Structures are given as structure tokens and as C-alpha cells.
PDB file of C-alpha atoms (C1' of nucleotides) in Angstrom:
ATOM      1  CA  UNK U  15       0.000   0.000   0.000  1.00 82.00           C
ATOM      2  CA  UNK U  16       1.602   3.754  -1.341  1.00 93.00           C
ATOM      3  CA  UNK U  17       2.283   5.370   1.875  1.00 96.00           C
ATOM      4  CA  UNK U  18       5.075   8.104   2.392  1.00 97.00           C
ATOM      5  CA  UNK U  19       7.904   5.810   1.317  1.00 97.00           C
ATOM      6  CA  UNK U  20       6.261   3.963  -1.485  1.00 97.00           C
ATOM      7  CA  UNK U  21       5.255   7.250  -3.402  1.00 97.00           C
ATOM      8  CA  UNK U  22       8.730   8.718  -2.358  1.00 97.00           C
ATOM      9  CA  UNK U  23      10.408   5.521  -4.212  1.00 97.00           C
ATOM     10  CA  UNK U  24       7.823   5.851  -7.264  1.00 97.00           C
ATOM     11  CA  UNK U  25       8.830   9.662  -7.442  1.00 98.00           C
ATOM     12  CA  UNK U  26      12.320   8.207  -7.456  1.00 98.00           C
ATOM     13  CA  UNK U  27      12.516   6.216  -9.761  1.00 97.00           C
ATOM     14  CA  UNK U  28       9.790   7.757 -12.436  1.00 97.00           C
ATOM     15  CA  UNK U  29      11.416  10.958 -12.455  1.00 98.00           C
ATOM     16  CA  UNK U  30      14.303  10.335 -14.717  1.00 98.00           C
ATOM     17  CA  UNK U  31      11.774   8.468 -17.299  1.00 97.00           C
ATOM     18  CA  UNK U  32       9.424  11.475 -17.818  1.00 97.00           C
ATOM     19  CA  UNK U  33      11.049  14.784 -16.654  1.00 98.00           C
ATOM     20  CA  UNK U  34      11.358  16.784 -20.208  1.00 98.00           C
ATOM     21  CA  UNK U  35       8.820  14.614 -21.782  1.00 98.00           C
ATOM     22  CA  UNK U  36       5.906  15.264 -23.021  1.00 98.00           C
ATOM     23  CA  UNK U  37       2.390  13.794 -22.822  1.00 98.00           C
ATOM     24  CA  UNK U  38       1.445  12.740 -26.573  1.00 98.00           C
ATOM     25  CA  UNK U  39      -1.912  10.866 -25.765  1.00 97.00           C
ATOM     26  CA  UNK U  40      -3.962   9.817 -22.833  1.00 97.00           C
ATOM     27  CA  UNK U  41      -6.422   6.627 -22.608  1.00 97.00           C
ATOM     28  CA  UNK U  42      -8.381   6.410 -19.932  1.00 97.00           C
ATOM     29  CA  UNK U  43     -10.127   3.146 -19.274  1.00 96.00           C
ATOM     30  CA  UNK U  44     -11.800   3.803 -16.332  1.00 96.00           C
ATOM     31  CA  UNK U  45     -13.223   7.325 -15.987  1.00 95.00           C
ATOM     32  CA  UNK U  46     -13.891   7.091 -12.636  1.00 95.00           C
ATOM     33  CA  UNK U  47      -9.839   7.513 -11.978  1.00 96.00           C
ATOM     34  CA  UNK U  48     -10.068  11.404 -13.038  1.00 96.00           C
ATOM     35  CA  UNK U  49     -11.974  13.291 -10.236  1.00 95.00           C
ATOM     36  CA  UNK U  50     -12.635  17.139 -10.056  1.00 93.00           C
ATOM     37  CA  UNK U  51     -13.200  17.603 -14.121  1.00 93.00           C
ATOM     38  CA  UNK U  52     -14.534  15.711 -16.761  1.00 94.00           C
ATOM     39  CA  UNK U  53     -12.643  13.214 -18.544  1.00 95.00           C
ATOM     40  CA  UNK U  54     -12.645  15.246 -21.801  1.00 96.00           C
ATOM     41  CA  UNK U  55     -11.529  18.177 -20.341  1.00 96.00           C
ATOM     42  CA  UNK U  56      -8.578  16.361 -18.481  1.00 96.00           C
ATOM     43  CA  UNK U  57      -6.954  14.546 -21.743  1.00 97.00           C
ATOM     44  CA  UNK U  58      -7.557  17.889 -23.628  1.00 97.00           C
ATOM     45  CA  UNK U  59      -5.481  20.024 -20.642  1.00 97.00           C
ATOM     46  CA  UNK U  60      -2.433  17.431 -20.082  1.00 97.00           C
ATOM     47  CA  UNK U  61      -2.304  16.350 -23.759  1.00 98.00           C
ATOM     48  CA  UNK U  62       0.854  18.105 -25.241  1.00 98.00           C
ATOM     49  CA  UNK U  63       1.881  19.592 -21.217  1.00 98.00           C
ATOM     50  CA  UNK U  64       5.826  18.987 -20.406  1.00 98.00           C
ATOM     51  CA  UNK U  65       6.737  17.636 -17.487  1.00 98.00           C
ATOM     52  CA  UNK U  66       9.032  20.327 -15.439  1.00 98.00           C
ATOM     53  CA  UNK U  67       9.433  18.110 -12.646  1.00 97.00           C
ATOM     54  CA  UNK U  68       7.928  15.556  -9.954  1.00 98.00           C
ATOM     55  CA  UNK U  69       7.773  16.116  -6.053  1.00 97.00           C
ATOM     56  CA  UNK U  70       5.583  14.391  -3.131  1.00 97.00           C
ATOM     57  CA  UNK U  71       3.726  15.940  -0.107  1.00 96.00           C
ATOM     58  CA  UNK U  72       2.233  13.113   2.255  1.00 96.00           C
ATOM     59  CA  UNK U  73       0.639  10.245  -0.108  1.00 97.00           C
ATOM     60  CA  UNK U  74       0.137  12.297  -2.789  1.00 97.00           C
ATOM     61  CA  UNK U  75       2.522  12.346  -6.299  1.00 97.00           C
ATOM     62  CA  UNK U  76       2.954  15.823  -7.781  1.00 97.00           C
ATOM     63  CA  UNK U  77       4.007  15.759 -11.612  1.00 97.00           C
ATOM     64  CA  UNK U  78       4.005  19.547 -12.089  1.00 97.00           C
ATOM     65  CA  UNK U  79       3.879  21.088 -15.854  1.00 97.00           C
ATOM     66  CA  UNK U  80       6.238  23.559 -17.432  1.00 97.00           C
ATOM     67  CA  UNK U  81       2.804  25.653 -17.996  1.00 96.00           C
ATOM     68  CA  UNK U  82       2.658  25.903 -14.242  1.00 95.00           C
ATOM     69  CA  UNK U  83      -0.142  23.359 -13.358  1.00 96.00           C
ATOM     70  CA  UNK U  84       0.211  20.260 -11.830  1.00 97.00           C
ATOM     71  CA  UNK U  85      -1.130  16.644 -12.142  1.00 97.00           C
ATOM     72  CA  UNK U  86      -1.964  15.401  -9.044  1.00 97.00           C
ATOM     73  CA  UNK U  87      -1.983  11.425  -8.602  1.00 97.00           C
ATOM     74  CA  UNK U  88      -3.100   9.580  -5.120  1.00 97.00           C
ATOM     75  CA  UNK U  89      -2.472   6.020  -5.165  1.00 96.00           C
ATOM     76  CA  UNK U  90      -4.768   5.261  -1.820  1.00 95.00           C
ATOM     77  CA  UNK U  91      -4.666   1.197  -1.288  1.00 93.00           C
ATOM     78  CA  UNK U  92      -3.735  -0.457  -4.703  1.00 94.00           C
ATOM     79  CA  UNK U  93      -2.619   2.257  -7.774  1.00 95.00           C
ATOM     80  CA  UNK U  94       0.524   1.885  -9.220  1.00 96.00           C
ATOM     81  CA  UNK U  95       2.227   3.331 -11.940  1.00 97.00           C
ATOM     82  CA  UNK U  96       4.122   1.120 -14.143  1.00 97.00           C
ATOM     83  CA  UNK U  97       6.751   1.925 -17.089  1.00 97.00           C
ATOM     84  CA  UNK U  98       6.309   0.288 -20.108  1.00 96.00           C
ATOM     85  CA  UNK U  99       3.757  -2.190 -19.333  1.00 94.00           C
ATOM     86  CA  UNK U 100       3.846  -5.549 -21.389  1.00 89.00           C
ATOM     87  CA  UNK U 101      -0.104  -6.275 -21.469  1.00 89.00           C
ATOM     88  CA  UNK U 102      -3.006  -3.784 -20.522  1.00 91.00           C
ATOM     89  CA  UNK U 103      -5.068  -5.688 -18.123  1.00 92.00           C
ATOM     90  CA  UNK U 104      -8.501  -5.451 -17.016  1.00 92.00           C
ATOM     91  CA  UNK U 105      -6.689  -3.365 -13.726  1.00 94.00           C
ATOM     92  CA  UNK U 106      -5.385  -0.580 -16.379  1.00 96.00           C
ATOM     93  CA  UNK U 107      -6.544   2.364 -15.640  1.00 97.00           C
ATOM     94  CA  UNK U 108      -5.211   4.826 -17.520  1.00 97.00           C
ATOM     95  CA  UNK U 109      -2.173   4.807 -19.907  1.00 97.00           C
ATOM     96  CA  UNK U 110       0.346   7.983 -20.483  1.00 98.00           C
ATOM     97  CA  UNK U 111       2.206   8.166 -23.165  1.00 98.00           C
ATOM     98  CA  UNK U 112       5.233  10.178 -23.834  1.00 98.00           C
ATOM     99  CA  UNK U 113       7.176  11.647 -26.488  1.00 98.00           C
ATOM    100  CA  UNK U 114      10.031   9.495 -26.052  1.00 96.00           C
ATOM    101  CA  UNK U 115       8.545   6.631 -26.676  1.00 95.00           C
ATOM    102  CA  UNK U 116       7.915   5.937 -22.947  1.00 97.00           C
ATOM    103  CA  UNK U 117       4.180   4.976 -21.595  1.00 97.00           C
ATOM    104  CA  UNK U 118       3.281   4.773 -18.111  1.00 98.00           C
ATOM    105  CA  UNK U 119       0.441   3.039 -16.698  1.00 97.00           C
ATOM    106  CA  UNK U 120      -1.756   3.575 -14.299  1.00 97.00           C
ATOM    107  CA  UNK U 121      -2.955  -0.237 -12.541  1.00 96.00           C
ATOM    108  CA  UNK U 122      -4.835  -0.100  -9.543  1.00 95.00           C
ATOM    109  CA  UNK U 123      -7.073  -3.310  -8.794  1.00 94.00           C
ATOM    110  CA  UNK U 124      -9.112  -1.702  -6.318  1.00 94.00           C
ATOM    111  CA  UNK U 125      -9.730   1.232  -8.617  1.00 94.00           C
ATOM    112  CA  UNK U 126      -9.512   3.900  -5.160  1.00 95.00           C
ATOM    113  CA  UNK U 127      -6.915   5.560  -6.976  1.00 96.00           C
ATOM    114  CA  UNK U 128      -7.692   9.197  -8.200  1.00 97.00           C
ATOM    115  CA  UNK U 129      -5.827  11.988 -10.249  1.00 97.00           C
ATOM    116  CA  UNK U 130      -6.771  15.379 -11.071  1.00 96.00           C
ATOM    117  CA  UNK U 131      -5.270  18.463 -12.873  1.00 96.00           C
ATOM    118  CA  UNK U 132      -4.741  21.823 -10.615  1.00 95.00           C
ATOM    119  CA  UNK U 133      -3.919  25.175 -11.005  1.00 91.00           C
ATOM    120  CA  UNK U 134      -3.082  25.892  -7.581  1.00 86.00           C
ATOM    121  CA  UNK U 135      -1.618  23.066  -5.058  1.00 86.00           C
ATOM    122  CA  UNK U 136      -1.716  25.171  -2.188  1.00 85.00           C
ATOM    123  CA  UNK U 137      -4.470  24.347  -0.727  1.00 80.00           C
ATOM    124  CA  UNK U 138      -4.384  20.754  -1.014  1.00 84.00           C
ATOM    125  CA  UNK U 139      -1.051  21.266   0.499  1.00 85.00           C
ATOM    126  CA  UNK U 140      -2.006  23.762   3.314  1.00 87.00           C
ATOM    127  CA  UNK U 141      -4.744  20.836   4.669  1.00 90.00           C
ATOM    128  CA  UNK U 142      -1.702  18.548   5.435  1.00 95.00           C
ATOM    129  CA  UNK U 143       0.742  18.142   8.376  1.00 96.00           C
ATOM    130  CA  UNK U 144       4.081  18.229   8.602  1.00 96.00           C
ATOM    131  CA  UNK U 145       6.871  15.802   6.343  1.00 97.00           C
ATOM    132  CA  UNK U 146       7.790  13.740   8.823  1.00 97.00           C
ATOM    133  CA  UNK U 147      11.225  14.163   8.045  1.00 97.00           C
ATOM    134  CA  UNK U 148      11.248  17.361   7.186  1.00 96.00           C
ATOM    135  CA  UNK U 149      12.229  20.738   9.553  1.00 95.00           C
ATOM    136  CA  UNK U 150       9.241  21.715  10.681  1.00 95.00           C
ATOM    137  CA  UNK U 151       8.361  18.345  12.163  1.00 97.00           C
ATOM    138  CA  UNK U 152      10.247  17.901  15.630  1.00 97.00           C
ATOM    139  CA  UNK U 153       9.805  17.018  19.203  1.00 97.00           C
ATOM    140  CA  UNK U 154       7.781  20.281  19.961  1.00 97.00           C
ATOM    141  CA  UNK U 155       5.335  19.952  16.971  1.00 96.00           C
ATOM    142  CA  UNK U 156       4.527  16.892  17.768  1.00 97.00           C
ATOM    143  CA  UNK U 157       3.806  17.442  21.355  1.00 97.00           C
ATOM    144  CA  UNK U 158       1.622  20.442  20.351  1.00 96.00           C
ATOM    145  CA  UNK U 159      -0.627  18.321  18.065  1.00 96.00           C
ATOM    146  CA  UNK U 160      -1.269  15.811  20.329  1.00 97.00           C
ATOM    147  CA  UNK U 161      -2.090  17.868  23.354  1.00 96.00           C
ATOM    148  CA  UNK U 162      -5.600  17.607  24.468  1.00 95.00           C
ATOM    149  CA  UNK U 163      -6.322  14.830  22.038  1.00 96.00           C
ATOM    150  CA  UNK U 164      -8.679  12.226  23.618  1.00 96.00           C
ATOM    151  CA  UNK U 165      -8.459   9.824  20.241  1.00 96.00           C
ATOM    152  CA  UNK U 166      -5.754   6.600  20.510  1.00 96.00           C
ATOM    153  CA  UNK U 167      -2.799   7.372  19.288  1.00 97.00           C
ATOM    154  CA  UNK U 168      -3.029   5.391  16.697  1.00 96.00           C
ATOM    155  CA  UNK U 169      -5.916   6.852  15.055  1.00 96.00           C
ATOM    156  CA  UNK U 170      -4.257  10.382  15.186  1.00 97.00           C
ATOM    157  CA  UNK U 171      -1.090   9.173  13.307  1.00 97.00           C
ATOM    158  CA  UNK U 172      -3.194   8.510  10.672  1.00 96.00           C
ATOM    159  CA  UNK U 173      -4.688  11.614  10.321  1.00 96.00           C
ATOM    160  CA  UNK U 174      -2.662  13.314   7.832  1.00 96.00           C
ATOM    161  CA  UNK U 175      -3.391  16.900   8.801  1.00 95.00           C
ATOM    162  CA  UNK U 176      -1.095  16.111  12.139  1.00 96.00           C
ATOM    163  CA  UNK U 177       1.487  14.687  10.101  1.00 97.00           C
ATOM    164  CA  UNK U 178       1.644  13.606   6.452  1.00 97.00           C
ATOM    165  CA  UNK U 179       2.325  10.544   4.710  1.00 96.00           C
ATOM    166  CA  UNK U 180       2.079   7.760   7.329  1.00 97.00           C
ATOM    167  CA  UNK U 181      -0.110   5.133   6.851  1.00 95.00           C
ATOM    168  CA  UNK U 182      -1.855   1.789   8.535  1.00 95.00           C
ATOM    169  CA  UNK U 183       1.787  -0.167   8.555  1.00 95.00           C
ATOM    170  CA  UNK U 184       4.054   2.778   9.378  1.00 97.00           C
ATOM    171  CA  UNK U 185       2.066   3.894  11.953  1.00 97.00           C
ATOM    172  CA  UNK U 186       1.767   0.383  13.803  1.00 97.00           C
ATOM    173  CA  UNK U 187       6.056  -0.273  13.528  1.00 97.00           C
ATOM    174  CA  UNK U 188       6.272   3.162  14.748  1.00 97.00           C
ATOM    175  CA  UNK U 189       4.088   2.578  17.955  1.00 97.00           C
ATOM    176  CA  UNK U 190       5.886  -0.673  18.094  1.00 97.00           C
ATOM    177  CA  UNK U 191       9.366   0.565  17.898  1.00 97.00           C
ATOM    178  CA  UNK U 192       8.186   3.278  20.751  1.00 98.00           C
ATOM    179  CA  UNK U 193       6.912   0.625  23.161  1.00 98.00           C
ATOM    180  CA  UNK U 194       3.389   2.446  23.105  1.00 97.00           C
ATOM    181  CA  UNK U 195       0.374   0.824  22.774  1.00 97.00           C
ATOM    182  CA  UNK U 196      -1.964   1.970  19.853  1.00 96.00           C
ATOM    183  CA  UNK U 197      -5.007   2.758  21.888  1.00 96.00           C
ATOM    184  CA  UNK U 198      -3.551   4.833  24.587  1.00 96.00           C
ATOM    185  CA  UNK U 199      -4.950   8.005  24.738  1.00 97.00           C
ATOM    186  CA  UNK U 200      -2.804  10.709  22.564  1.00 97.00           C
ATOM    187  CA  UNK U 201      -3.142  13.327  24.350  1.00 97.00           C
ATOM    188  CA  UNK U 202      -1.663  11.607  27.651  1.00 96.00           C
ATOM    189  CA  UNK U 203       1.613  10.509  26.400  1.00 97.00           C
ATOM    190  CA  UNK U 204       4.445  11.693  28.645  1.00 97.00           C
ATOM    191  CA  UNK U 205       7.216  13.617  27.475  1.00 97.00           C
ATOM    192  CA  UNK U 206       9.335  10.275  26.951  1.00 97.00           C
ATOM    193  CA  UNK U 207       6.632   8.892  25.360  1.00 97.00           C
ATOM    194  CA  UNK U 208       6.621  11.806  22.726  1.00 98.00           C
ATOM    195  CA  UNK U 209      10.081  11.822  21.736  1.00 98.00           C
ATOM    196  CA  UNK U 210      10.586   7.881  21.526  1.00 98.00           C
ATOM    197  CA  UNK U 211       7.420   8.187  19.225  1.00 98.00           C
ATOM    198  CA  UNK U 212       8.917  10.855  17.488  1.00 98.00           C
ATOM    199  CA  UNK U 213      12.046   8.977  16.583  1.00 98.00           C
ATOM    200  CA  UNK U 214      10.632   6.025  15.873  1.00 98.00           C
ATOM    201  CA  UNK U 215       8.560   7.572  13.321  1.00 98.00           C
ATOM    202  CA  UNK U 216      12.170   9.364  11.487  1.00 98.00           C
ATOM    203  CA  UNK U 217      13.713   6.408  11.809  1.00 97.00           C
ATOM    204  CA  UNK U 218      10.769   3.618  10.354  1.00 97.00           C
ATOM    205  CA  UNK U 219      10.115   6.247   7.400  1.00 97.00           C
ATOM    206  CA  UNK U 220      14.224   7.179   7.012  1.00 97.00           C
ATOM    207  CA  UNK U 221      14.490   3.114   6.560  1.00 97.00           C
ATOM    208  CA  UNK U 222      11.841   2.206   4.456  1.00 97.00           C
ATOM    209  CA  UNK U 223      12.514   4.850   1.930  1.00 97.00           C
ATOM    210  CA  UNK U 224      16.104   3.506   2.303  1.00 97.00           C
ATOM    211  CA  UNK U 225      14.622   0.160   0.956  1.00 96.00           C
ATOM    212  CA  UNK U 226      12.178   1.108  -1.595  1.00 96.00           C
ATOM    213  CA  UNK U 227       9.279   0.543  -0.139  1.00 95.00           C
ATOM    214  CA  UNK U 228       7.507  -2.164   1.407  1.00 93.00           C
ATOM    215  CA  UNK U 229       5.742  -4.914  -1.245  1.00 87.00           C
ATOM    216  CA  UNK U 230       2.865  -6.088   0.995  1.00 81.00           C
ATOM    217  CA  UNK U 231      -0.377  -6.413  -1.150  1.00 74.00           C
ATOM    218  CA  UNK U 232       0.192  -4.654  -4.817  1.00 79.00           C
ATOM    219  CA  UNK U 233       2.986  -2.503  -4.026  1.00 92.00           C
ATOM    220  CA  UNK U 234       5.072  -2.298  -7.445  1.00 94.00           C
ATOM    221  CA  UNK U 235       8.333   0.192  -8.569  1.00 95.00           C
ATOM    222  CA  UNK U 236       8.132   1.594 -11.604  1.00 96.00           C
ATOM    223  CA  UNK U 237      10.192  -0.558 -13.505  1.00 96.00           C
ATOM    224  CA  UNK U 238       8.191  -3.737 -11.981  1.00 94.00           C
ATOM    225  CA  UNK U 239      10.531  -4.657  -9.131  1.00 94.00           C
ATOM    226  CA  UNK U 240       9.463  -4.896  -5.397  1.00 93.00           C
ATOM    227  CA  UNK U 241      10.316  -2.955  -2.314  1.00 94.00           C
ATOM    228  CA  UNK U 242      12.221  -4.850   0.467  1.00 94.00           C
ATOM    229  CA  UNK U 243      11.028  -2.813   3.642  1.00 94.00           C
ATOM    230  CA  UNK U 244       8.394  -5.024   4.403  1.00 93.00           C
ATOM    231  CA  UNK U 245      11.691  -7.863   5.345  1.00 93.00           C
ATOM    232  CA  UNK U 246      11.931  -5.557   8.010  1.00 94.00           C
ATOM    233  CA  UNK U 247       8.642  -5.535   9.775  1.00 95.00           C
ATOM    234  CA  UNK U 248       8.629  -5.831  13.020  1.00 95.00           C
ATOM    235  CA  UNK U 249       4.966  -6.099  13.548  1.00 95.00           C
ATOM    236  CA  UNK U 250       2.838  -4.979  10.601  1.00 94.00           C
ATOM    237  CA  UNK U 251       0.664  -7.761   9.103  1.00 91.00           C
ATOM    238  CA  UNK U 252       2.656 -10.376  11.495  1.00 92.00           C
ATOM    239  CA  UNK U 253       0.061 -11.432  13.692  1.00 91.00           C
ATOM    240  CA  UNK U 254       0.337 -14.993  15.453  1.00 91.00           C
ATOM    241  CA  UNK U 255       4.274 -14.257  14.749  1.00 92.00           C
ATOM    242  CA  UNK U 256       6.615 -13.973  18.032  1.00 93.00           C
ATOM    243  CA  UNK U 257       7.448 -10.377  18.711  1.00 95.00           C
ATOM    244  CA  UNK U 258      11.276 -10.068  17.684  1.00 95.00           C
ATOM    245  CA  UNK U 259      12.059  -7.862  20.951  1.00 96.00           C
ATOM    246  CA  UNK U 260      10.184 -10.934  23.746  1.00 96.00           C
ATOM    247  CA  UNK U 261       8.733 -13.648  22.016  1.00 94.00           C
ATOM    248  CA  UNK U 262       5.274 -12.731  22.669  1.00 94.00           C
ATOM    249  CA  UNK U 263       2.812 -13.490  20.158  1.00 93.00           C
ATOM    250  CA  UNK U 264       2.009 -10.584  17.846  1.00 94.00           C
ATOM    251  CA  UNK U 265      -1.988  -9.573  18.221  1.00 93.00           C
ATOM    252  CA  UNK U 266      -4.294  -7.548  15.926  1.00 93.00           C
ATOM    253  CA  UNK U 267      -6.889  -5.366  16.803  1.00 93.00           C
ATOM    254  CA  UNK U 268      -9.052  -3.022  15.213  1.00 92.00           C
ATOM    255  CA  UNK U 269      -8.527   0.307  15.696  1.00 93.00           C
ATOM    256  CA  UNK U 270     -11.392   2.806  13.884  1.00 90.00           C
ATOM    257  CA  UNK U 271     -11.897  -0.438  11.534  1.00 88.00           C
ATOM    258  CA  UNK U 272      -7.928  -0.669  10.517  1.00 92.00           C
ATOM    259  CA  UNK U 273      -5.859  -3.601  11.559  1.00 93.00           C
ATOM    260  CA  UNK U 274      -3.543  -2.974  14.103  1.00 95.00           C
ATOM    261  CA  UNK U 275      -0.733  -5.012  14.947  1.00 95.00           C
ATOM    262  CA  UNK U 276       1.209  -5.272  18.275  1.00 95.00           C
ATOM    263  CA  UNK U 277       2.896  -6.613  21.151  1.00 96.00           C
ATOM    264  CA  UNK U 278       0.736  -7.408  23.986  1.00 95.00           C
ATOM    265  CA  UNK U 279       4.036  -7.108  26.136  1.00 96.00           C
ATOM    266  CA  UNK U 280       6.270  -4.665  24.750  1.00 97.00           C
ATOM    267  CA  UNK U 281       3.234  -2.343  24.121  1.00 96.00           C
ATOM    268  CA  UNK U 282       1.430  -1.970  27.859  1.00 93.00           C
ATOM    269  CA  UNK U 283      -2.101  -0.046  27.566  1.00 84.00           C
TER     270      UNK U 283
ATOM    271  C1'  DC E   9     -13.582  21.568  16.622  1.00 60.61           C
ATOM    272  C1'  DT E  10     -13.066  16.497  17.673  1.00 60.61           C
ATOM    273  C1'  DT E  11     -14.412  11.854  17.312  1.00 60.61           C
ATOM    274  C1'  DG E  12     -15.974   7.606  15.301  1.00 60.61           C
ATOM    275  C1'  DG E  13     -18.570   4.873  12.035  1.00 60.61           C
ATOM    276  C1'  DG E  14     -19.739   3.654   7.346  1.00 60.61           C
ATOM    277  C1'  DA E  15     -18.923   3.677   2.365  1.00 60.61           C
ATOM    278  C1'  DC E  16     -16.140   2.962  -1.492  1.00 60.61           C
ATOM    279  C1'  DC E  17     -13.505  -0.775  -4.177  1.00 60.61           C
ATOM    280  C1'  DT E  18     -11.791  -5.965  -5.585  1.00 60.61           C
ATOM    281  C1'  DG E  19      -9.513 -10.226  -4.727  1.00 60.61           C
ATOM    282  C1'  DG E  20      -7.361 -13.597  -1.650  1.00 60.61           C
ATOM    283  C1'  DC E  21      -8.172 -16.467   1.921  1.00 60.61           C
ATOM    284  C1'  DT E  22     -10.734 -19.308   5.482  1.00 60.61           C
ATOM    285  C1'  DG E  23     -14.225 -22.183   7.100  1.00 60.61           C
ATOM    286  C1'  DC E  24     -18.400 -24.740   6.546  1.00 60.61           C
TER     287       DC E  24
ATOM    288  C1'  DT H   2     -17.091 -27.491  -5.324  1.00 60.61           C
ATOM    289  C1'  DG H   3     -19.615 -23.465  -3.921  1.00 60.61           C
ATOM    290  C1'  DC H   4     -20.304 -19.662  -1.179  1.00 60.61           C
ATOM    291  C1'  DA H   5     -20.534 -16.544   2.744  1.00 60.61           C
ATOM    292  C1'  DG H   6     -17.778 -13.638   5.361  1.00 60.61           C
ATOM    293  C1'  DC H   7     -13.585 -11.535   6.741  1.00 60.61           C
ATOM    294  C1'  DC H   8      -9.575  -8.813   5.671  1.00 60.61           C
ATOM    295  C1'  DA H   9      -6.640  -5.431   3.274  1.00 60.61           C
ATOM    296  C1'  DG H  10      -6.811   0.547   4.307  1.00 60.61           C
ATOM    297  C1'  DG H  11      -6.691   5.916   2.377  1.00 60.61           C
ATOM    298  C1'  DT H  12      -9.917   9.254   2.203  1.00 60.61           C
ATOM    299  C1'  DC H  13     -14.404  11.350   2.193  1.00 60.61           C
ATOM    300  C1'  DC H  14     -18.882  12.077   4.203  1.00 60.61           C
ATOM    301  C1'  DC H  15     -21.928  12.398   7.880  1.00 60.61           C
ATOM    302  C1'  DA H  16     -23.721  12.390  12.601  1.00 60.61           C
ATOM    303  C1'  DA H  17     -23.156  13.190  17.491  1.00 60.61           C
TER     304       DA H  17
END
DNA sequence: CTTGGGACCTGGCTGC
DNA sequence: TGCAGCCAGGTCCCAA
């Protein structure tokens, strides 16, 4: 699933494929993918657009356009985007093709994926937190924005408008790696509590990125290849698995309806 | 404003 | 073999 490392790694890696290039033709297969405009309008606005350049903020893939708009891409659980494709699929989305002789594709088997075309990304960027690893996330921020908050902790690392980019499995081998459990209350962590959490979230981000992403469900690079951050999972997805730190058998519970995976031991309520 | 529940979407897996 | 039900989870929408 694309979280902050994933689209970080596609960004990557797609970048020196399509930066210069420009998009010759667009098929879209399922129109559903393009939200905020019609379809018509879409292919007539990118079609002939250069590509000045890709970035990411949270989840979301920015491929801005030397005429100063940008196309905005969100993976959510199963999008990809894939170079070169050998077959399109019933789980093709869209295809983007380029002017040299590249074509991307966008497969997403759960078709939650979305894209859209905007002027002005400020305000989709203003509604997000902090990069995690990025200056103005820090001990201090993160103590402000969980002060007072009566949600588990869990659910409010999720919440992308206190900090962008982490998702379901990040945020449980954070908790993990903090020894917190993912229903305490967020707004009573202690001060140690805080800045374990806030390095375990640098460092779980800092080393997936470093590894490319985790492949658990359709998680693909670019070029086809898989991520290896998931061999590194200390808890996410491992239930009935003993806990690497004690031995103790990994549990899951549901937290707001999302699977969350910890150590009954390490991780005291 | 915060919180929490449901909806969306499809396919893999489990158990009867 | 069929089939119901759970599970995967990012984001939006709505109600309290």
C-alpha cells in the first residue's frame, strides 16, 4: 500500500523516465480515476503539457507542468504506476504516453486511486501536516498536536493533517518501535513517550525509503521490481508471529476499523 | 472543533 | 465445489 515511502520511491525512480517529456496521448479506461473535471476536459489540458518536474507531499505524487499546473496522482490502497507495461489488463486504468517513446500506466485493482489536474496546489497542500522528516516536524510539533487529544494514538497518526504521509503499517512499527500501545490516549503521552514516538517515526520512514518501499499487497516500482522494507517488519501484518524484541505473540486489533498489529508485552495499555 | 462509524472498491483467503 | 464472510486501508462524508 503507497504510503510516504512507497510514493517517495515511485517519485524516485519515475522521475528520470518522464522529466522533459511530453504527454502525446492519454487513454483512460476507467473514468472514474479522473476526479474534479470531466474526462474530456482532463486529456484535452495534459495532452501536449511537459513535465518540469515531480515532487511528493504526504501520499500524494505531484508531476508539475512547465505551464505551471500540476497533475496530481493519489495512489490510496492499490494504484501503481508502471513503465512500459507488457499487457493492458482489465486493472489498467489509464495509460500515459510520452514523447520518447515511454508509456506509463496507471494499474490499480481496487480502482480507489484518483488523479486530477490543478492550477493551484496550495491548498491541497495547506490541509496537510508536517513531512515527517522534514524541519518543521520535531519534538515540539509533535507534542503540540497531540495535546488535548482524547483519540488513541493510533488513530491520530493517521490523520494526515497532524502529520503527512504515514499510513496503517508505518504507523503500527512506529508505535511498536516506541513501546506504546496503539489505543492509549494521545493526548496523555508523557514527554518520553513523545520523543521515543517521534524517533521512531524518522527512523521507520528514514528506513523504508532507504529500501524502496515495502511490497505487501500490490505494491510495485516503476520498472516492476518490489520494495524490500516489508523484510523488516517488526509487527505490521505479522500477527500470530513472536514479537522479535520478547517472544510474545504478535496480536491484531481493530482500531477505527484498521488492523492494528502489536505486542501485547512490549506495548502496555 | 473532535471523534468515530460507514462507504467505497476488488480479490485472496478461510471455514463450513 | 460453492459460497458466505472476513480482511486489506486511504480518504471522504456524515452524525453526534
Amino acid at each position: 500500500m503507497p504510503e510516504l515511502p512507497e510514493v517517495e520511491t515511485i517519485k524516485n525512480e519515475l522521475s528520470p523516465h518522464i522529466i522533459g517529456s511530453q504527454f502525446t496521448k492519454l487513454t483512460i479506461y476507467d473514468r472514474t480515476l479522473v476526479v474534479k473535471s470531466a474526462v474530456e476536459e482532463f486529456c484535452r489540458e495534459l495532452t501536449g503539457q511537459i513535465v518540469a518536474g515531480l515532487q511528493r507531499r504526504g501520499k500524494y505524487l505531484i508531476i508539475s507542468l512547465a505551464n505551471g499546473k500540476a497533475l496530481i496522482i493519489h495512489l490510496r490502497m492499490t494504484g501503481a504506476l508502471i513503465l512500459n507495461p507488457e499487457t493492458i489488463n482489465k486493472h489498467v486504468r489509464a495509460v500515459f504516453q510520452f514523447d520518447n517513446n515511454n508509456t506509463m500506466a496507471f494499474i490499480d485493482v481496487r480502482r480507489l486511486g484518483v488523479m486530477w489536474l490543478a492550477t493551484d496546489i496550495n491548498n491541497l497542500m495547506d490541509k496537510l501536516g508536517p513531512e515527517p522528516l522534514g524541519d518543521e516536524f520535531n519534538v515540539n510539533t509533535l507534542t503540540r498536536k497531540l495535546k488535548g487529544r482524547k483519540a488513541p494514538i493510533k488513530a491520530v497518526l493517521l490523520d494526515q493533517s497532524i502529520i503527512a504521509g504515514i499510513g496503517n503499517m508505518y504507523a503500527d512499527e512506529a508505535l511498536f518501535n516506541a513501546s506504546i500501545h496503539p489505543m492509549k490516549t494521545a493526548g496523555n503521552l508523557s514527554t518520553k513517550d513523545i520523543e521515543k514516538l517521534y524517533n521512531a517515526i524518522v527512523e521507520v520512514i528514514q528506513t523504508a525509503i532507504n529500501n524502496k518501499g515495502a511490497s505487501v499487497a500490490n505494491y510495485k516500482r516503476p520498472q516492476g521490481e518490489p520494495g524490500t522494507a516489508h523484510n523488516y517488519f517488526k509487527v505490521a501484518h505479522l500477527r500470530g508471529q513472536p514479537c522479535p524484541v520478547c517472544g510474545e505473540i504478535i496480536q491484531r486489533l481493530a482500531v477505527r476499523n484498521r488492523g492494528s498489529y502489536y505486542c501485547p508485552n512490549c506495548q502496555r495499555e
